[in-house]
mmCIF file of C-alpha atoms and ligand atoms in Angstrom:
data_model
loop_
_atom_site.group_PDB
_atom_site.id
_atom_site.type_symbol
_atom_site.label_atom_id
_atom_site.label_comp_id
_atom_site.label_asym_id
_atom_site.label_seq_id
_atom_site.Cartn_x
_atom_site.Cartn_y
_atom_site.Cartn_z
ATOM 1 C CA MET A 1 388.402 105.115 190.138
ATOM 2 C CA GLN A 2 390.615 106.232 192.759
ATOM 3 C CA GLU A 3 392.364 103.214 192.765
ATOM 4 C CA SER A 4 392.631 102.753 189.103
ATOM 5 C CA GLN A 5 393.764 106.267 188.936
ATOM 6 C CA SER A 6 396.918 105.454 191.426
ATOM 7 C CA LYS A 7 397.988 102.812 189.362
ATOM 8 C CA VAL A 8 397.520 103.528 186.501
ATOM 9 C CA ASP A 9 400.284 106.421 184.836
ATOM 10 C CA SER A 10 400.240 105.603 180.972
ATOM 11 C CA PRO A 11 399.135 108.956 178.854
ATOM 12 C CA ALA A 12 396.472 106.871 177.519
ATOM 13 C CA ALA A 13 395.064 105.731 180.415
ATOM 14 C CA GLU A 14 395.688 109.282 182.127
ATOM 15 C CA ALA A 15 392.993 110.452 179.120
ATOM 16 C CA ALA A 16 390.908 107.634 179.221
ATOM 17 C CA ASN A 17 390.883 108.744 183.045
ATOM 18 C CA GLU A 18 390.636 112.112 182.556
ATOM 19 C CA ARG A 19 387.010 111.313 180.422
ATOM 20 C CA GLY A 20 386.021 109.080 182.717
ATOM 21 C CA THR A 21 385.947 111.504 185.086
ATOM 22 C CA SER A 22 384.874 114.336 183.281
ATOM 23 C CA PRO A 23 381.666 116.307 184.143
ATOM 24 C CA ASP A 24 380.567 115.412 180.691
ATOM 25 C CA PHE A 25 381.472 111.899 180.934
ATOM 26 C CA VAL A 26 379.644 111.481 184.219
ATOM 27 C CA LEU A 27 375.926 113.087 182.879
ATOM 28 C CA GLU A 28 375.951 110.946 180.152
ATOM 29 C CA ASN A 29 376.697 108.254 181.666
ATOM 30 C CA LEU A 30 374.172 108.829 184.266
ATOM 31 C CA ARG A 31 371.419 109.314 182.463
ATOM 32 C CA ARG A 32 371.933 106.175 179.842
ATOM 33 C CA ALA A 33 372.400 104.330 182.950
ATOM 34 C CA THR A 34 369.433 105.676 184.729
ATOM 35 C CA LEU A 35 367.029 105.264 181.776
ATOM 36 C CA MET A 36 367.940 101.792 181.098
ATOM 37 C CA ARG A 37 367.530 100.388 185.132
ATOM 38 C CA LEU A 38 364.313 103.285 184.700
ATOM 39 C CA ALA A 39 363.292 100.665 182.281
ATOM 40 C CA SER A 40 363.116 97.500 185.171
ATOM 41 C CA VAL A 41 361.864 98.967 187.595
ATOM 42 C CA THR A 42 358.654 97.241 188.880
ATOM 43 C CA SER A 43 357.413 99.157 191.879
ATOM 44 C CA LEU A 44 356.741 102.889 193.053
ATOM 45 C CA GLU A 45 359.303 102.110 196.262
ATOM 46 C CA GLU A 46 361.796 101.129 193.191
ATOM 47 C CA LEU A 47 361.346 104.108 191.144
ATOM 48 C CA GLU A 48 361.504 106.596 195.076
ATOM 49 C CA GLU A 49 364.699 104.474 195.416
ATOM 50 C CA LEU A 50 366.920 105.248 191.965
ATOM 51 C CA ARG A 51 365.366 108.595 192.080
ATOM 52 C CA VAL A 52 367.240 109.435 195.233
ATOM 53 C CA GLU A 53 369.755 107.831 193.974
ATOM 54 C CA ALA A 54 370.237 109.593 190.557
ATOM 55 C CA LEU A 55 369.133 112.930 191.752
ATOM 56 C CA GLY A 56 368.588 112.983 195.138
ATOM 57 C CA ARG A 57 370.663 115.619 197.063
ATOM 58 C CA LYS A 58 373.547 112.779 197.616
ATOM 59 C CA GLY A 59 373.592 112.243 193.796
ATOM 60 C CA PRO A 60 376.469 112.658 190.963
ATOM 61 C CA ILE A 61 374.308 115.728 190.114
ATOM 62 C CA ALA A 62 374.014 117.439 192.801
ATOM 63 C CA GLN A 63 377.999 116.380 193.344
ATOM 64 C CA ILE A 64 378.561 118.324 190.406
ATOM 65 C CA GLY A 65 376.885 121.242 190.872
ATOM 66 C CA LYS A 66 378.798 121.449 193.923
ATOM 67 C CA GLU A 67 382.000 122.049 192.115
ATOM 68 C CA PHE A 68 380.747 124.601 190.132
ATOM 69 C CA GLY A 69 382.325 127.213 191.232
ATOM 70 C CA LYS A 70 385.828 125.963 190.331
ATOM 71 C CA LEU A 71 384.542 126.082 186.275
ATOM 72 C CA THR A 72 385.660 129.408 184.392
ATOM 73 C CA PRO A 73 382.801 131.085 183.068
ATOM 74 C CA GLU A 74 382.341 129.235 179.222
ATOM 75 C CA GLN A 75 382.888 125.512 181.461
ATOM 76 C CA LYS A 76 380.177 126.928 183.347
ATOM 77 C CA ALA A 77 377.661 127.460 180.835
ATOM 78 C CA ALA A 78 378.207 124.747 178.402
ATOM 79 C CA LEU A 79 378.032 122.034 181.798
ATOM 80 C CA GLY A 80 374.859 124.321 183.068
ATOM 81 C CA LYS A 81 373.548 123.806 180.009
ATOM 82 C CA LEU A 82 374.224 120.177 179.746
ATOM 83 C CA LEU A 83 373.340 119.759 183.317
ATOM 84 C CA ASN A 84 370.316 121.106 183.443
ATOM 85 C CA SER A 85 368.950 119.147 180.205
ATOM 86 C CA VAL A 86 370.472 115.510 181.745
ATOM 87 C CA LYS A 87 368.264 116.593 184.650
ATOM 88 C CA GLN A 88 365.323 117.475 182.408
ATOM 89 C CA GLU A 89 364.758 114.614 180.773
ATOM 90 C CA LEU A 90 365.438 111.903 183.718
ATOM 91 C CA GLU A 91 362.667 113.929 186.069
ATOM 92 C CA ARG A 92 360.558 113.804 182.695
ATOM 93 C CA ALA A 93 361.246 110.078 182.336
ATOM 94 C CA PHE A 94 360.631 109.477 186.552
ATOM 95 C CA ARG A 95 356.991 111.651 186.177
ATOM 96 C CA GLU A 96 356.521 109.371 183.336
ATOM 97 C CA LYS A 97 357.408 106.238 184.821
ATOM 98 C CA LYS A 98 355.775 107.340 187.907
ATOM 99 C CA SER A 99 352.434 107.572 186.107
ATOM 100 C CA ARG A 100 351.979 104.983 184.615
ATOM 101 C CA LEU A 101 353.204 102.783 188.260
ATOM 102 C CA GLU A 102 350.352 104.246 189.501
ATOM 103 C CA LYS A 103 347.836 103.148 186.890
ATOM 104 C CA GLU A 104 348.662 99.723 186.663
ATOM 105 C CA GLU A 105 348.477 99.428 190.395
ATOM 106 C CA LEU A 106 345.234 100.892 190.432
ATOM 107 C CA ALA A 107 344.339 98.755 187.594
ATOM 108 C CA GLU A 108 345.231 95.310 189.593
ATOM 109 C CA ARG A 109 343.624 97.005 192.964
ATOM 110 C CA LEU A 110 340.487 97.137 191.033
ATOM 111 C CA ARG A 111 340.896 93.990 189.837
ATOM 112 C CA ARG A 112 341.663 92.150 193.097
ATOM 113 C CA GLU A 113 339.391 93.945 194.679
ATOM 114 C CA TRP A 114 336.297 93.540 192.139
ATOM 115 C CA ILE A 115 333.721 91.985 193.814
ATOM 116 C CA ASP A 116 330.044 90.782 192.529
ATOM 117 C CA VAL A 117 327.557 92.887 193.675
ATOM 118 C CA THR A 118 324.810 90.808 192.284
ATOM 119 C CA LEU A 119 325.961 87.624 195.005
ATOM 120 C CA PRO A 120 323.996 86.680 197.336
ATOM 121 C CA ALA A 121 326.273 88.126 200.791
ATOM 122 C CA ARG A 122 327.480 85.077 202.679
ATOM 123 C CA GLY A 123 326.668 84.059 206.248
ATOM 124 C CA VAL A 124 323.349 85.001 207.658
ATOM 125 C CA ARG A 125 320.006 86.763 205.998
ATOM 126 C CA PRO A 126 318.600 89.521 208.071
ATOM 127 C CA GLY A 127 315.076 88.349 208.218
ATOM 128 C CA SER A 128 311.947 89.719 209.456
ATOM 129 C CA LEU A 129 309.054 89.041 212.318
ATOM 130 C CA HIS A 130 306.279 87.473 210.635
ATOM 131 C CA PRO A 131 303.512 89.891 210.503
ATOM 132 C CA VAL A 132 301.479 88.625 213.104
ATOM 133 C CA THR A 133 304.198 88.477 215.833
ATOM 134 C CA GLN A 134 304.705 92.316 214.905
ATOM 135 C CA LEU A 135 300.785 92.989 215.717
ATOM 136 C CA GLN A 136 301.183 90.233 218.649
ATOM 137 C CA TRP A 137 304.128 92.986 219.970
ATOM 138 C CA GLU A 138 302.217 96.089 219.075
ATOM 139 C CA ILE A 139 299.062 94.866 220.898
ATOM 140 C CA GLU A 140 301.620 93.504 223.968
ATOM 141 C CA ASP A 141 303.090 96.410 224.048
ATOM 142 C CA LEU A 142 299.712 98.566 224.879
ATOM 143 C CA PHE A 143 298.429 96.768 227.062
ATOM 144 C CA THR A 144 301.832 96.039 229.035
ATOM 145 C CA SER A 145 301.209 100.222 229.004
ATOM 146 C CA LEU A 146 297.566 99.550 230.790
ATOM 147 C CA GLY A 147 298.684 97.227 233.159
ATOM 148 C CA PHE A 148 297.981 93.986 231.918
ATOM 149 C CA ALA A 149 300.395 90.820 232.268
ATOM 150 C CA VAL A 150 301.162 89.077 229.316
ATOM 151 C CA LEU A 151 300.672 84.660 229.759
ATOM 152 C CA ASP A 152 301.490 82.088 227.669
ATOM 153 C CA GLY A 153 300.017 78.776 228.015
ATOM 154 C CA PRO A 154 300.121 75.172 226.979
ATOM 155 C CA GLU A 155 298.558 74.335 222.769
ATOM 156 C CA VAL A 156 298.058 70.909 224.022
ATOM 157 C CA GLU A 157 295.374 71.685 226.642
ATOM 158 C CA THR A 158 293.035 69.631 228.976
ATOM 159 C CA GLU A 159 289.692 69.079 228.178
ATOM 160 C CA GLU A 160 289.089 70.503 231.496
ATOM 161 C CA TYR A 161 290.678 74.173 230.716
ATOM 162 C CA ASN A 162 289.932 74.876 226.849
ATOM 163 C CA PHE A 163 285.757 73.098 227.944
ATOM 164 C CA ASP A 164 284.636 72.643 231.741
ATOM 165 C CA ALA A 165 286.151 75.678 233.502
ATOM 166 C CA LEU A 166 284.892 77.714 231.016
ATOM 167 C CA ASN A 167 281.112 77.131 231.678
ATOM 168 C CA ILE A 168 281.012 74.392 228.220
ATOM 169 C CA PRO A 169 280.272 70.876 229.636
ATOM 170 C CA PRO A 170 281.119 67.801 227.505
ATOM 171 C CA SER A 171 276.454 67.600 226.607
ATOM 172 C CA HIS A 172 277.056 71.178 225.608
ATOM 173 C CA PRO A 173 276.380 72.100 222.755
ATOM 174 C CA ALA A 174 278.928 74.769 222.282
ATOM 175 C CA ARG A 175 281.496 71.828 221.694
ATOM 176 C CA ASP A 176 280.982 71.340 218.635
ATOM 177 C CA MET A 177 281.057 74.807 217.349
ATOM 178 C CA GLN A 178 284.847 74.391 218.858
ATOM 179 C CA ASP A 179 285.780 70.622 217.420
ATOM 180 C CA THR A 180 288.875 70.284 217.453
ATOM 181 C CA PHE A 181 292.226 67.286 217.091
ATOM 182 C CA TRP A 182 291.904 65.034 219.863
ATOM 183 C CA LEU A 183 294.947 62.908 221.383
ATOM 184 C CA SER A 184 294.328 59.269 222.369
ATOM 185 C CA ASP A 185 295.233 60.636 225.882
ATOM 186 C CA GLY A 186 292.334 62.836 226.114
ATOM 187 C CA HIS A 187 293.868 66.017 225.898
ATOM 188 C CA LEU A 188 293.214 68.269 222.777
ATOM 189 C CA LEU A 189 294.508 70.908 220.546
ATOM 190 C CA ARG A 190 292.875 74.314 222.142
ATOM 191 C CA THR A 191 290.568 75.299 219.922
ATOM 192 C CA HIS A 192 291.056 79.240 221.519
ATOM 193 C CA THR A 193 293.011 80.604 224.088
ATOM 194 C CA SER A 194 289.815 81.106 226.209
ATOM 195 C CA PRO A 195 291.926 78.494 228.238
ATOM 196 C CA VAL A 196 294.736 80.959 229.984
ATOM 197 C CA GLN A 197 291.514 82.364 231.353
ATOM 198 C CA VAL A 198 291.593 79.862 233.364
ATOM 199 C CA ARG A 199 295.339 79.937 234.081
ATOM 200 C CA GLY A 200 294.868 83.460 234.821
ATOM 201 C CA MET A 201 292.343 83.562 237.419
ATOM 202 C CA ARG A 202 293.960 80.103 239.362
ATOM 203 C CA ARG A 203 297.845 81.770 239.189
ATOM 204 C CA LEU A 204 297.300 85.248 239.600
ATOM 205 C CA GLY A 205 294.015 85.990 241.680
ATOM 206 C CA PRO A 206 291.841 89.093 241.457
ATOM 207 C CA PRO A 207 291.964 91.710 240.990
ATOM 208 C CA PHE A 208 294.282 91.309 237.892
ATOM 209 C CA ARG A 209 294.691 92.275 234.082
ATOM 210 C CA MET A 210 295.849 89.822 231.257
ATOM 211 C CA ILE A 211 296.507 89.000 228.053
ATOM 212 C CA ALA A 212 297.685 85.524 226.391
ATOM 213 C CA PRO A 213 298.455 85.384 222.536
ATOM 214 C CA GLY A 214 298.897 82.313 221.054
ATOM 215 C CA ARG A 215 298.096 79.815 218.098
ATOM 216 C CA VAL A 216 295.128 77.901 218.768
ATOM 217 C CA PHE A 217 293.901 74.694 216.387
ATOM 218 C CA ARG A 218 289.845 74.194 215.471
ATOM 219 C CA ASN A 219 289.272 71.197 212.500
ATOM 220 C CA GLU A 220 287.776 73.461 209.673
ATOM 221 C CA GLU A 221 287.418 73.171 206.025
ATOM 222 C CA VAL A 222 290.506 75.271 204.315
ATOM 223 C CA ASP A 223 289.622 77.938 202.494
ATOM 224 C CA ALA A 224 290.435 82.034 201.716
ATOM 225 C CA SER A 225 288.590 83.091 205.714
ATOM 226 C CA HIS A 226 289.494 79.610 207.254
ATOM 227 C CA GLU A 227 292.448 77.986 208.957
ATOM 228 C CA HIS A 228 292.970 74.313 210.775
ATOM 229 C CA THR A 229 295.394 76.853 212.671
ATOM 230 C CA PHE A 230 295.873 80.659 213.004
ATOM 231 C CA TYR A 231 295.777 83.058 216.115
ATOM 232 C CA GLN A 232 294.293 84.857 218.709
ATOM 233 C CA LEU A 233 295.177 87.154 221.398
ATOM 234 C CA GLU A 234 292.561 86.777 225.146
ATOM 235 C CA GLY A 235 291.982 89.141 227.139
ATOM 236 C CA MET A 236 290.715 89.293 231.043
ATOM 237 C CA MET A 237 289.895 91.539 233.163
ATOM 238 C CA VAL A 238 289.060 91.336 236.721
ATOM 239 C CA ASP A 239 288.504 93.385 240.031
ATOM 240 C CA ARG A 240 285.664 94.925 241.673
ATOM 241 C CA ASN A 241 282.895 96.885 239.729
ATOM 242 C CA VAL A 242 283.979 95.689 236.099
ATOM 243 C CA SER A 243 281.344 97.080 233.743
ATOM 244 C CA VAL A 244 280.536 96.796 229.891
ATOM 245 C CA ALA A 245 282.185 100.512 229.935
ATOM 246 C CA ASN A 246 285.401 99.327 230.958
ATOM 247 C CA LEU A 247 284.732 96.656 228.192
ATOM 248 C CA ILE A 248 284.011 99.487 225.669
ATOM 249 C CA TYR A 249 286.589 101.535 226.614
ATOM 250 C CA PHE A 250 289.576 99.074 226.375
ATOM 251 C CA MET A 251 288.350 97.034 223.222
ATOM 252 C CA LYS A 252 288.052 101.550 221.909
ATOM 253 C CA THR A 253 291.628 101.852 222.805
ATOM 254 C CA LEU A 254 293.216 98.195 221.733
ATOM 255 C CA LEU A 255 291.101 98.902 218.118
ATOM 256 C CA SER A 256 292.352 103.000 217.830
ATOM 257 C CA GLU A 257 296.088 101.715 218.274
ATOM 258 C CA ILE A 258 296.179 98.906 215.892
ATOM 259 C CA PHE A 259 294.595 100.688 213.063
ATOM 260 C CA HIS A 260 295.374 104.104 213.288
ATOM 261 C CA ARG A 261 292.442 105.511 212.278
ATOM 262 C CA ASP A 262 288.170 105.978 213.129
ATOM 263 C CA VAL A 263 286.956 102.423 211.853
ATOM 264 C CA THR A 264 283.388 101.829 211.941
ATOM 265 C CA VAL A 265 282.721 99.223 214.350
ATOM 266 C CA ARG A 266 278.877 97.335 215.539
ATOM 267 C CA LEU A 267 278.182 95.787 218.661
ATOM 268 C CA ARG A 268 275.784 92.569 218.548
ATOM 269 C CA PRO A 269 274.757 90.193 220.680
ATOM 270 C CA GLY A 270 276.757 86.849 220.562
ATOM 271 C CA PHE A 271 276.670 83.992 222.377
ATOM 272 C CA PHE A 272 279.719 82.347 224.137
ATOM 273 C CA PRO A 273 278.849 80.050 227.524
ATOM 274 C CA PHE A 274 281.778 81.754 229.133
ATOM 275 C CA VAL A 275 280.595 85.241 229.568
ATOM 276 C CA GLU A 276 277.345 87.139 230.096
ATOM 277 C CA PRO A 277 276.193 89.284 228.770
ATOM 278 C CA GLY A 278 278.104 88.900 225.591
ATOM 279 C CA PHE A 279 279.089 90.661 222.525
ATOM 280 C CA GLU A 280 279.994 90.042 218.539
ATOM 281 C CA LEU A 281 282.303 92.956 217.955
ATOM 282 C CA ASP A 282 282.714 93.907 214.160
ATOM 283 C CA ILE A 283 284.293 95.792 212.352
ATOM 284 C CA GLN A 284 283.620 96.793 208.729
ATOM 285 C CA CYS A 285 285.603 95.655 205.881
ATOM 286 C CA LEU A 286 288.564 97.390 205.784
ATOM 287 C CA ILE A 287 289.534 95.292 202.329
ATOM 288 C CA CYS A 288 286.630 95.885 200.533
ATOM 289 C CA GLY A 289 285.583 98.666 202.532
ATOM 290 C CA GLY A 290 281.869 97.513 203.512
ATOM 291 C CA SER A 291 281.193 96.367 199.914
ATOM 292 C CA GLY A 292 281.464 92.438 199.933
ATOM 293 C CA CYS A 293 284.614 90.463 199.183
ATOM 294 C CA PRO A 294 286.131 87.068 200.000
ATOM 295 C CA VAL A 295 286.863 87.847 203.465
ATOM 296 C CA CYS A 296 284.228 88.863 205.225
ATOM 297 C CA LYS A 297 281.881 86.517 203.000
ATOM 298 C CA HIS A 298 279.936 89.278 201.431
ATOM 299 C CA SER A 299 278.501 90.891 204.532
ATOM 300 C CA GLY A 300 280.823 94.411 204.399
ATOM 301 C CA TRP A 301 281.809 92.970 208.351
ATOM 302 C CA VAL A 302 284.299 90.882 209.661
ATOM 303 C CA GLU A 303 283.858 89.556 213.408
ATOM 304 C CA LEU A 304 286.678 90.733 215.266
ATOM 305 C CA LEU A 305 286.454 91.254 218.695
ATOM 306 C CA PRO A 306 284.030 88.417 220.909
ATOM 307 C CA CYS A 307 283.863 89.648 224.205
ATOM 308 C CA GLY A 308 281.806 89.604 227.105
ATOM 309 C CA LEU A 309 281.957 89.752 230.880
ATOM 310 C CA VAL A 310 283.099 87.065 232.900
ATOM 311 C CA HIS A 311 279.786 84.621 233.632
ATOM 312 C CA PRO A 312 279.912 84.040 237.081
ATOM 313 C CA ASN A 313 280.432 80.033 236.849
ATOM 314 C CA VAL A 314 283.205 80.982 234.447
ATOM 315 C CA LEU A 315 284.715 82.842 238.231
ATOM 316 C CA ARG A 316 282.913 80.181 240.530
ATOM 317 C CA LEU A 317 285.069 77.498 238.672
ATOM 318 C CA SER A 318 288.151 79.165 239.414
ATOM 319 C CA ASN A 319 287.629 80.466 243.154
ATOM 320 C CA ILE A 320 286.489 83.559 242.778
ATOM 321 C CA ASP A 321 283.220 85.093 244.611
ATOM 322 C CA PRO A 322 281.697 86.679 241.809
ATOM 323 C CA ASP A 323 279.578 88.801 244.426
ATOM 324 C CA GLU A 324 282.928 90.361 245.590
ATOM 325 C CA TRP A 325 284.490 90.179 241.761
ATOM 326 C CA SER A 326 283.568 91.090 238.034
ATOM 327 C CA GLY A 327 285.153 91.073 234.880
ATOM 328 C CA PHE A 328 285.027 91.245 231.182
ATOM 329 C CA ALA A 329 287.195 89.506 228.691
ATOM 330 C CA PHE A 330 287.255 89.412 225.172
ATOM 331 C CA GLY A 331 289.845 87.078 222.646
ATOM 332 C CA LEU A 332 290.743 88.895 219.002
ATOM 333 C CA GLY A 333 291.200 87.243 216.039
ATOM 334 C CA LEU A 334 294.773 87.958 215.621
ATOM 335 C CA THR A 335 295.192 86.511 212.317
ATOM 336 C CA ARG A 336 292.007 87.586 211.148
ATOM 337 C CA LEU A 337 293.463 91.512 212.003
ATOM 338 C CA VAL A 338 296.761 90.964 210.262
ATOM 339 C CA MET A 339 294.949 90.486 207.172
ATOM 340 C CA MET A 340 292.613 93.468 207.616
ATOM 341 C CA ARG A 341 295.356 95.246 208.277
ATOM 342 C CA TYR A 342 297.442 94.342 205.361
ATOM 343 C CA GLY A 343 294.932 93.735 202.888
ATOM 344 C CA ILE A 344 295.649 90.116 202.544
ATOM 345 C CA ASP A 345 293.322 88.486 201.394
ATOM 346 C CA ASP A 346 293.605 84.799 201.747
ATOM 347 C CA ILE A 347 294.059 83.624 205.163
ATOM 348 C CA ARG A 348 296.278 80.278 203.634
ATOM 349 C CA GLN A 349 298.989 83.125 203.006
ATOM 350 C CA LEU A 350 299.727 83.623 206.055
ATOM 351 C CA GLN A 351 301.168 79.757 207.795
ATOM 352 C CA GLY A 352 302.369 79.073 204.259
ATOM 353 C CA GLY A 353 305.359 79.957 204.578
ATOM 354 C CA ASP A 354 306.196 81.214 200.828
ATOM 355 C CA LEU A 355 309.653 83.508 201.463
ATOM 356 C CA ARG A 356 308.196 85.763 198.945
ATOM 357 C CA PHE A 357 305.365 86.495 200.418
ATOM 358 C CA LEU A 358 306.984 87.197 204.159
ATOM 359 C CA ASN A 359 309.326 89.305 202.848
ATOM 360 C CA GLN A 360 306.567 91.866 202.174
ATOM 361 C CA PHE A 361 306.301 93.503 205.590
HETATM 362 N N1 LIG B 401 287.396 81.730 223.059
HETATM 363 C C1 LIG B 401 286.102 82.397 222.004
HETATM 364 C C2 LIG B 401 286.159 81.494 220.481
HETATM 365 O O1 LIG B 401 287.742 82.029 220.210
HETATM 366 C C3 LIG B 401 286.144 83.823 222.128
HETATM 367 C C4 LIG B 401 286.058 84.375 223.293
HETATM 368 C C5 LIG B 401 287.050 84.735 224.114
HETATM 369 C C6 LIG B 401 284.328 85.453 223.553
HETATM 370 C C7 LIG B 401 286.159 85.765 225.306
HETATM 371 C C8 LIG B 401 283.985 85.637 224.574
HETATM 372 C C9 LIG B 401 285.201 86.387 225.004
HETATM 373 O O2 LIG B 401 285.460 81.819 219.661
#
């Protein structure tokens, strides 16, 4: 503009020039040009740039405003009106465009960030502990707090540890009660966790307290209450003057801790070659409440806790002098206890590996 002004001097051009720089013309131009450019703006950043350019402090409107002082009152009134109307029109146009762009941006974000919440999450799924493991850990915590060590033993055992050292010689009829799976090299799948008693006696020496949770195996006909594979938790305490009173104390502590309520128990004499006297501690069936169901074999009672005082022969076979030391032992049926606790009426569920069952715990 400046340049052409100095070169062009014909009256027509001058007039045109005058029109070209007159505030009315500038404003009208600004209005049209801005509205046109506004139409093609596609982002909020672009919009802001354009707004600053057209309506900002250094923009044409502000510029014209600065020169107001030079005008006559009539000119001021006329131009002021025009200036305001252009300004307002543009401002409204910017506002509308802004809200449209914001809506579009939101819609776009919603589309981009949409997720199907019904799809399974990627990566490792959170699992849960098997109910038997949960109970096992609870009992381990309890006995650890009572000064017991937690021992482990192999599932494939020697005949000596599983039977002989527990006062069950080869000809003993008790072997028939615990028929199991034999390996061709003479080892066997342990029928109970009691062999860990032997390992404990020989490893720790008296006095000691230990528990030994673990998996055991029997050649059983499988039904709702019998499995070939299940879990026991062995316990043994050897010290001076250990009596039936100590045994009963620990068993009561154990049961009230597990069930968080009073359970009805009964103690019957029970025979196991490795304890003398031996007991069968039964609890009233928690599934049927004692009226009889498949789990309690319709007797109302469930054998839960065989126990007794350690037989002197057993101590002697592991080099412990029965005149100096005595002890108690128990063999908790962990699997059966879990069934009692959760009201599971079929033992086969626990080893079945059905996630719909396991996910409930
Ligand atoms: N081991 C015995 C069984 O499995 C249970 C038991 C353990 C009994 C300890 C008495 C003492 O049948």
